Amino acid sequence: MERVVLRFLLASAVILTAATVISGERVKETSATAELVWSKGKLESDLLSKPEPGNSDYLSAGADVDDHDDLDGGFSSLDGVLRWAIGHSDPAKLKESAEDVQRLSASELQKRQLEIKEFIEKMNMPSDAQLMQIAIDDLNNSSSSLEDRQRALQELLILVEPLDNANDLNKLGGLAIVIQELNHPDPDIRRLSAWVLGKACQNNPVVQKQILELGALTKLIKMVKSTSIEEAIKALYAVSALIQNNLSGQELFYAEAGDTMLQEILSNSSSDIRLHRKAVFLVADLVECQLENLARAESPFFRNRFFLKSVVDLTASTDLDLQEKALVAIKNLLQLKTTEALIFKDFCDLNGSLVRMRQQLLDLMASEDRRDYALDLENLRREVELIFHEKLGKVMKLPTRRDISAPMQFL
């Protein structure tokens, strides 16, 4: 009976959520979970069972999260179960059923939603921690099939998005297991593992520290050079998330020749444009962190003329997103004390690049659908141009009366 009720609850929750989406009401974004299914075909009764508190496998020994945190609280709201339910549904059937439900009147729809909410309050739905434990167990099971491992990682990818869940991942023993999957022979498993790590540590100093201590950064930097472009992209995403605003992580990044890795990507015109975007975004972030910590010695990498030219050259791209990210990086680099204005002028031809970009943006402004974005980008371009000229002006030699009519000379 319990299993039947659970199925009814989940089916109804999914259908009503889809109906809400089609009706244009605001719901939490769930499209990324549309193709997830349970690992190893877990029965509903398995999902409803609670882990035993005394089980040493349930909590890892060196947990950074408070021991009193409740990892078995169930879903905290109707939104939580709807997100979980819709993530484990067939998208085509979901849309078809939702269109049927859409024909219900507003009062009928509201009544159905209230019924589901009452079911949720009465039943003990599986908590996020339980769902994470199931996925972790599948990864830790050497007999799990490739498909099961992929599904487990896909489930973790969604589950670690909330901050509390990400903090619980190490407590459940999941971080070490996911990091171990970075060595899996299948590139898709490695890709998903890097993605999970990046998602878990993004804007999360606690998880950043845990992953760094487990030694994953070295492996992730090597994965950026993978022949599998999708693996390389997700590895670079994870590297960026891991060292963002993290000084110790950045020191290790440089020690592991991460700057050389970035230079190789930026200077290679045949690199996938997604790698270019992520690489120059990471550059901008590293420089911004340096500007916020002025007492810290600047990396020699930032004043390497070949590196600077590779960043400036990205402004010639026809991809507006890449141009914007390159401009932000150049803006930050110009504000560093150790970067030389004349290198930007003579070696990188920044002035010529900015002029050419201005003409390109003027052409785009004639297009109504791109005008607003082009205007925003032009404002950023002008800001970079102003900072550049100010930096350049500091190294200009003022003319004497004798050569007042002559052009200004550079030191």
Coordinates of C-alpha atoms in Angstrom, one line a residue:
M1 CA 0.0 0.0 0.0
E2 CA 2.9 2.4 0.9
R3 CA 4.4 1.8 -2.5
V4 CA 1.2 2.6 -4.3
V5 CA 0.6 5.8 -2.4
L6 CA 4.2 6.9 -3.1
R7 CA 3.8 6.3 -6.8
F8 CA 0.5 8.2 -6.8
L9 CA 2.1 11.1 -4.9
L10 CA 5.1 11.4 -7.2
A11 CA 3.1 11.0 -10.4
S12 CA 0.6 13.7 -9.2
A13 CA 3.4 16.0 -8.1
V14 CA 5.2 15.7 -11.4
I15 CA 2.0 16.3 -13.5
L16 CA 0.9 19.3 -11.4
T17 CA 4.3 20.8 -11.5
A18 CA 4.4 20.5 -15.3
A19 CA 1.0 22.0 -15.6
T20 CA 2.2 24.9 -13.5
V21 CA 5.2 25.3 -15.9
I22 CA 3.0 25.2 -19.0
S23 CA 0.5 27.7 -17.4
G24 CA 3.4 30.2 -17.1
E25 CA 3.6 30.2 -13.3
R26 CA 6.9 30.6 -11.6
V27 CA 8.5 27.4 -10.4
K28 CA 12.1 26.4 -9.6
E29 CA 14.2 25.5 -12.7
T30 CA 14.3 21.7 -13.0
S31 CA 15.1 21.0 -16.7
A32 CA 18.6 19.9 -15.8
T33 CA 17.3 16.9 -14.0
A34 CA 14.8 15.8 -16.6
E35 CA 16.6 12.6 -17.6
L36 CA 17.7 11.3 -14.2
V37 CA 16.5 7.9 -13.0
W38 CA 17.2 6.0 -9.8
S39 CA 20.5 4.2 -9.6
K40 CA 20.2 0.4 -9.6
G41 CA 16.4 0.6 -9.7
K42 CA 15.9 1.2 -6.0
L43 CA 12.5 0.3 -4.7
E44 CA 10.4 2.9 -3.0
S45 CA 10.5 1.0 0.2
D46 CA 14.3 1.2 0.1
L47 CA 14.2 5.0 -0.4
L48 CA 11.9 5.4 2.6
S49 CA 14.1 3.4 5.0
K50 CA 16.3 5.5 7.2
P51 CA 20.1 4.9 7.5
E52 CA 21.0 3.6 10.9
P53 CA 22.7 6.3 13.1
G54 CA 25.1 3.8 14.5
N55 CA 26.4 2.8 11.1
S56 CA 30.0 4.0 10.8
D57 CA 29.6 4.0 7.0
Y58 CA 27.0 6.6 7.3
L59 CA 29.2 9.4 8.6
S60 CA 32.8 9.9 7.7
A61 CA 35.3 10.3 10.6
G62 CA 36.8 13.8 9.8
A63 CA 33.6 15.6 9.1
D64 CA 33.8 19.4 9.0
V65 CA 30.1 19.8 9.4
D66 CA 28.6 20.1 12.9
D67 CA 27.9 16.7 14.4
H68 CA 24.4 17.8 15.5
D69 CA 23.3 18.6 11.9
D70 CA 20.3 16.6 11.0
L71 CA 21.0 14.6 7.8
D72 CA 17.6 12.9 7.8
G73 CA 15.1 15.7 7.9
G74 CA 13.2 14.8 4.7
F75 CA 12.1 17.3 2.2
S76 CA 11.5 20.7 3.8
S77 CA 8.8 21.9 1.4
L78 CA 6.5 21.0 -1.4
D79 CA 9.0 22.5 -3.8
G80 CA 11.6 20.0 -2.6
V81 CA 9.6 17.0 -3.4
L82 CA 8.4 18.4 -6.7
R83 CA 12.0 19.1 -7.7
W84 CA 12.9 15.5 -6.8
A85 CA 9.9 14.0 -8.5
I86 CA 10.2 15.9 -11.8
G87 CA 13.9 15.0 -11.9
H88 CA 12.9 11.3 -12.1
S89 CA 10.2 11.5 -14.8
D90 CA 10.0 10.9 -18.5
P91 CA 9.9 14.4 -20.1
A92 CA 7.6 13.4 -23.0
K93 CA 5.0 11.7 -20.7
L94 CA 5.3 14.6 -18.3
K95 CA 4.4 17.1 -21.0
E96 CA 1.5 15.0 -22.2
S97 CA 0.1 14.5 -18.7
A98 CA 0.5 18.1 -17.9
E99 CA -1.5 19.2 -20.9
D100 CA -4.4 17.0 -19.6
V101 CA -4.1 18.5 -16.1
Q102 CA -4.1 22.0 -17.6
R103 CA -7.7 21.5 -18.6
L104 CA -8.7 21.4 -14.9
S105 CA -10.2 24.5 -13.5
A106 CA -8.2 26.7 -11.2
S107 CA -10.2 25.5 -8.1
E108 CA -9.7 21.8 -9.1
L109 CA -6.0 22.3 -9.7
Q110 CA -5.6 24.0 -6.3
K111 CA -7.5 21.2 -4.6
R112 CA -5.2 18.6 -6.2
Q113 CA -2.2 20.5 -5.0
L114 CA -3.5 20.7 -1.5
E115 CA -4.1 17.0 -1.5
I116 CA -0.5 16.3 -2.5
K117 CA 0.8 18.7 0.2
E118 CA -1.2 16.8 2.8
F119 CA 0.3 13.5 1.5
I120 CA 3.8 14.9 1.9
E121 CA 3.2 16.1 5.4
K122 CA 1.9 12.6 6.4
M123 CA 4.6 10.5 4.7
N124 CA 8.3 10.3 5.4
M125 CA 9.8 11.2 2.1
P126 CA 13.5 10.3 1.5
S127 CA 15.8 13.1 2.6
D128 CA 18.5 14.6 0.3
A129 CA 21.1 12.9 2.6
Q130 CA 19.5 9.5 2.0
L131 CA 19.4 10.1 -1.8
M132 CA 23.1 11.2 -1.7
Q133 CA 24.0 8.1 0.3
I134 CA 22.3 5.8 -2.3
A135 CA 24.4 7.4 -5.1
I136 CA 27.6 7.3 -3.0
D137 CA 27.0 3.6 -2.3
D138 CA 26.6 2.9 -6.0
L139 CA 29.9 4.6 -6.8
N140 CA 31.6 2.7 -3.9
N141 CA 30.3 -0.6 -5.2
S142 CA 32.9 -2.2 -7.5
S143 CA 30.2 -4.3 -9.2
S144 CA 28.1 -1.3 -10.3
S145 CA 27.7 -1.1 -14.0
L146 CA 28.9 1.9 -16.0
E147 CA 25.3 3.0 -16.5
D148 CA 24.7 2.9 -12.7
R149 CA 27.8 4.9 -12.0
Q150 CA 26.8 7.6 -14.5
R151 CA 23.3 7.8 -13.0
A152 CA 24.8 8.1 -9.5
L153 CA 27.0 11.0 -10.6
Q154 CA 24.1 12.6 -12.4
E155 CA 22.0 12.4 -9.2
L156 CA 24.8 13.9 -7.1
L157 CA 25.2 16.7 -9.6
I158 CA 21.7 17.9 -8.7
L159 CA 21.8 17.0 -5.0
V160 CA 25.0 18.9 -4.2
E161 CA 23.7 22.2 -5.6
P162 CA 22.2 23.4 -2.2
L163 CA 24.9 24.6 0.1
D164 CA 24.0 22.4 3.0
N165 CA 24.0 19.3 0.8
A166 CA 27.4 20.2 -0.6
N167 CA 28.7 20.5 3.0
D168 CA 27.3 17.1 3.8
L169 CA 28.9 15.3 0.9
N170 CA 32.2 14.9 2.7
K171 CA 30.4 13.9 5.9
L172 CA 28.8 11.1 4.0
G173 CA 32.2 10.0 2.6
G174 CA 31.2 11.1 -0.9
L175 CA 34.0 13.5 -1.7
A176 CA 36.8 11.0 -1.6
I177 CA 34.8 8.5 -3.7
V178 CA 33.9 11.1 -6.4
I179 CA 37.6 12.2 -6.5
Q180 CA 38.5 8.5 -7.0
E181 CA 36.2 8.5 -10.0
L182 CA 38.5 11.1 -11.7
N183 CA 40.8 8.1 -12.5
H184 CA 38.1 6.0 -14.1
P185 CA 38.9 4.7 -17.6
D186 CA 35.7 6.1 -19.0
P187 CA 35.9 9.8 -20.0
D188 CA 32.3 10.4 -19.3
I189 CA 32.6 9.2 -15.7
R190 CA 35.6 11.5 -15.3
R191 CA 33.7 14.4 -16.8
L192 CA 30.7 13.9 -14.5
S193 CA 33.0 13.5 -11.5
A194 CA 34.8 16.8 -12.2
W195 CA 31.4 18.5 -12.7
V196 CA 30.1 17.3 -9.4
L197 CA 33.3 18.5 -7.6
G198 CA 33.0 21.9 -9.3
K199 CA 29.3 22.3 -8.4
A200 CA 29.9 21.2 -4.8
C201 CA 32.8 23.7 -4.1
Q202 CA 31.5 26.7 -6.1
N203 CA 31.4 29.7 -3.7
N204 CA 31.9 27.2 -0.9
P205 CA 35.2 27.7 1.1
V206 CA 34.4 24.7 3.3
V207 CA 34.2 22.2 0.4
Q208 CA 37.1 24.0 -1.5
K209 CA 39.3 23.3 1.5
Q210 CA 38.2 19.6 1.7
I211 CA 38.8 19.0 -2.0
L212 CA 42.2 20.7 -1.9
E213 CA 43.2 18.6 1.1
L214 CA 42.2 15.4 -0.7
G215 CA 44.6 16.4 -3.5
A216 CA 42.2 16.7 -6.4
L217 CA 43.5 19.9 -8.0
T218 CA 46.6 18.2 -9.5
K219 CA 44.5 15.6 -11.2
L220 CA 42.0 18.2 -12.4
I221 CA 44.7 20.4 -14.0
K222 CA 46.0 17.3 -15.9
M223 CA 42.4 16.5 -17.1
V224 CA 42.1 20.0 -18.7
K225 CA 44.6 18.7 -21.3
S226 CA 42.5 15.7 -22.1
T227 CA 41.8 14.8 -25.7
S228 CA 38.1 14.6 -24.7
I229 CA 37.0 18.2 -25.1
E230 CA 33.9 17.7 -22.8
E231 CA 36.1 16.3 -20.1
A232 CA 38.6 19.2 -20.5
I233 CA 35.8 21.8 -20.2
K234 CA 34.3 20.3 -17.0
A235 CA 37.8 19.9 -15.5
L236 CA 38.6 23.5 -16.1
Y237 CA 35.2 24.5 -14.6
A238 CA 36.1 22.5 -11.5
V239 CA 39.6 24.1 -11.3
S240 CA 38.1 27.5 -11.6
A241 CA 35.5 26.8 -8.9
L242 CA 38.1 25.2 -6.6
I243 CA 40.5 28.2 -6.5
Q244 CA 38.1 31.1 -6.8
N245 CA 38.8 33.5 -4.0
N246 CA 41.0 30.8 -2.4
L247 CA 44.6 32.0 -1.8
S248 CA 46.0 28.7 -0.8
G249 CA 44.3 27.0 -3.7
Q250 CA 45.8 29.6 -6.1
E251 CA 49.2 29.1 -4.7
L252 CA 48.9 25.3 -5.3
F253 CA 47.5 26.1 -8.8
Y254 CA 50.7 28.1 -9.7
A255 CA 52.9 25.4 -8.1
E256 CA 51.2 22.8 -10.4
A257 CA 51.9 25.0 -13.5
G258 CA 48.3 26.0 -13.8
D259 CA 49.4 29.3 -15.4
T260 CA 51.2 27.4 -18.1
M261 CA 48.0 25.4 -18.8
L262 CA 46.0 28.6 -19.2
Q263 CA 48.6 30.1 -21.5
E264 CA 48.5 27.0 -23.7
I265 CA 44.7 27.3 -24.0
L266 CA 44.7 31.0 -24.7
S267 CA 47.5 31.0 -27.3
N268 CA 46.0 28.0 -29.2
S269 CA 43.5 29.5 -31.7
S270 CA 42.2 26.0 -32.5
S271 CA 41.1 25.5 -28.8
D272 CA 37.4 25.0 -28.3
I273 CA 35.8 28.4 -27.7
R274 CA 34.2 27.1 -24.5
L275 CA 37.7 26.5 -23.2
H276 CA 38.8 30.0 -24.2
R277 CA 35.8 31.5 -22.3
K278 CA 36.5 29.5 -19.2
A279 CA 40.2 30.2 -19.3
V280 CA 40.0 34.0 -19.7
F281 CA 37.2 34.1 -17.1
L282 CA 39.6 32.3 -14.7
V283 CA 42.4 34.9 -15.6
A284 CA 40.1 37.8 -14.8
D285 CA 39.1 36.1 -11.5
L286 CA 42.8 35.5 -10.5
V287 CA 43.8 39.1 -11.3
E288 CA 40.8 40.4 -9.4
C289 CA 41.8 38.4 -6.4
Q290 CA 45.3 39.9 -6.7
L291 CA 43.9 43.4 -6.8
E292 CA 41.9 42.6 -3.6
N293 CA 45.1 41.4 -1.9
L294 CA 47.7 44.1 -2.7
A295 CA 50.1 43.0 -0.1
R296 CA 50.5 39.7 -1.9
A297 CA 53.3 39.4 -4.4
E298 CA 52.1 39.5 -8.0
S299 CA 52.6 36.4 -10.1
P300 CA 55.2 36.9 -12.9
F301 CA 52.6 35.2 -15.1
F302 CA 50.6 38.4 -15.2
R303 CA 53.3 40.4 -16.9
N304 CA 54.4 37.8 -19.5
R305 CA 54.1 39.6 -22.8
F306 CA 53.0 36.5 -24.7
F307 CA 50.3 35.8 -22.2
L308 CA 49.1 39.4 -22.4
K309 CA 49.0 39.3 -26.1
S310 CA 47.0 36.1 -26.1
V311 CA 44.4 37.8 -23.9
V312 CA 44.2 40.9 -26.1
D313 CA 43.9 38.8 -29.3
L314 CA 40.7 37.3 -27.9
T315 CA 39.0 40.7 -28.5
A316 CA 39.1 39.9 -32.2
S317 CA 36.7 37.0 -31.7
T318 CA 33.2 37.2 -33.3
D319 CA 31.8 35.7 -30.1
L320 CA 30.5 38.5 -27.9
D321 CA 30.6 36.5 -24.7
L322 CA 34.3 35.8 -25.2
Q323 CA 35.0 39.4 -26.1
E324 CA 33.3 40.6 -22.9
K325 CA 35.3 38.1 -20.8
A326 CA 38.5 39.2 -22.5
L327 CA 37.7 42.9 -21.8
V328 CA 37.1 42.2 -18.2
A329 CA 40.5 40.4 -18.0
I330 CA 42.3 43.2 -19.8
K331 CA 40.7 45.8 -17.5
N332 CA 41.9 43.9 -14.4
L333 CA 45.4 43.3 -15.8
L334 CA 45.8 47.0 -16.7
Q335 CA 45.2 47.9 -13.0
L336 CA 48.1 45.7 -11.8
K337 CA 51.3 47.6 -10.8
T338 CA 53.6 45.2 -12.6
T339 CA 52.0 45.2 -16.0
E340 CA 53.7 47.6 -18.5
A341 CA 51.6 50.0 -20.6
L342 CA 54.1 50.0 -23.4
I343 CA 53.8 46.2 -23.7
F344 CA 50.1 46.6 -24.1
K345 CA 50.7 49.3 -26.7
D346 CA 53.6 48.1 -28.8
F347 CA 53.6 44.3 -28.4
C348 CA 49.9 43.6 -27.9
D349 CA 48.5 46.4 -30.1
L350 CA 45.8 47.0 -27.5
N351 CA 44.9 50.4 -29.0
G352 CA 44.4 48.9 -32.5
S353 CA 42.3 46.0 -31.0
L354 CA 40.1 48.4 -29.2
V355 CA 39.5 50.6 -32.3
R356 CA 38.6 47.5 -34.4
M357 CA 36.3 46.3 -31.7
R358 CA 34.6 49.6 -31.6
Q359 CA 33.8 49.4 -35.3
Q360 CA 32.4 45.9 -34.9
L361 CA 30.2 47.0 -32.0
L362 CA 28.9 50.0 -34.0
D363 CA 27.9 47.6 -36.8
L364 CA 26.1 45.4 -34.3
M365 CA 24.2 48.3 -32.9
A366 CA 22.4 48.5 -36.2
S367 CA 20.8 45.2 -35.4
E368 CA 17.8 45.6 -33.1
D369 CA 18.1 42.3 -31.4
R370 CA 21.8 42.9 -30.5
R371 CA 21.7 46.6 -29.9
D372 CA 21.4 46.5 -26.1
Y373 CA 24.2 44.0 -25.6
A374 CA 26.4 45.8 -28.0
L375 CA 25.9 49.1 -26.1
D376 CA 26.8 47.4 -22.8
L377 CA 29.9 45.9 -24.4
E378 CA 30.8 49.3 -25.9
N379 CA 30.6 50.9 -22.4
L380 CA 33.0 48.3 -21.1
R381 CA 35.3 48.8 -24.1
R382 CA 35.4 52.5 -23.4
E383 CA 36.2 51.9 -19.7
V384 CA 39.1 49.6 -20.7
E385 CA 40.3 52.3 -23.2
L386 CA 40.2 55.0 -20.5
I387 CA 42.2 52.9 -18.0
F388 CA 44.7 52.0 -20.8
H389 CA 45.3 55.7 -21.7
E390 CA 45.6 56.7 -18.1
K391 CA 48.3 53.9 -17.6
L392 CA 50.0 54.9 -20.8
G393 CA 50.0 58.6 -19.8
K394 CA 52.0 57.8 -16.7
V395 CA 55.0 56.8 -18.8
M396 CA 54.8 59.6 -21.3
K397 CA 57.5 62.3 -21.3
L398 CA 56.2 65.8 -21.3
P399 CA 57.7 67.9 -24.2
T400 CA 60.0 70.9 -23.5
R401 CA 59.4 74.3 -25.1
R402 CA 61.9 73.6 -27.7
D403 CA 60.0 70.5 -29.0
I404 CA 56.5 71.6 -28.0
S405 CA 55.3 71.1 -31.6
A406 CA 56.8 67.6 -31.8
P407 CA 54.8 64.5 -31.0
M408 CA 55.0 63.2 -27.4
Q409 CA 57.8 60.7 -26.8
F410 CA 57.6 57.5 -24.8
L411 CA 60.2 56.6 -22.2

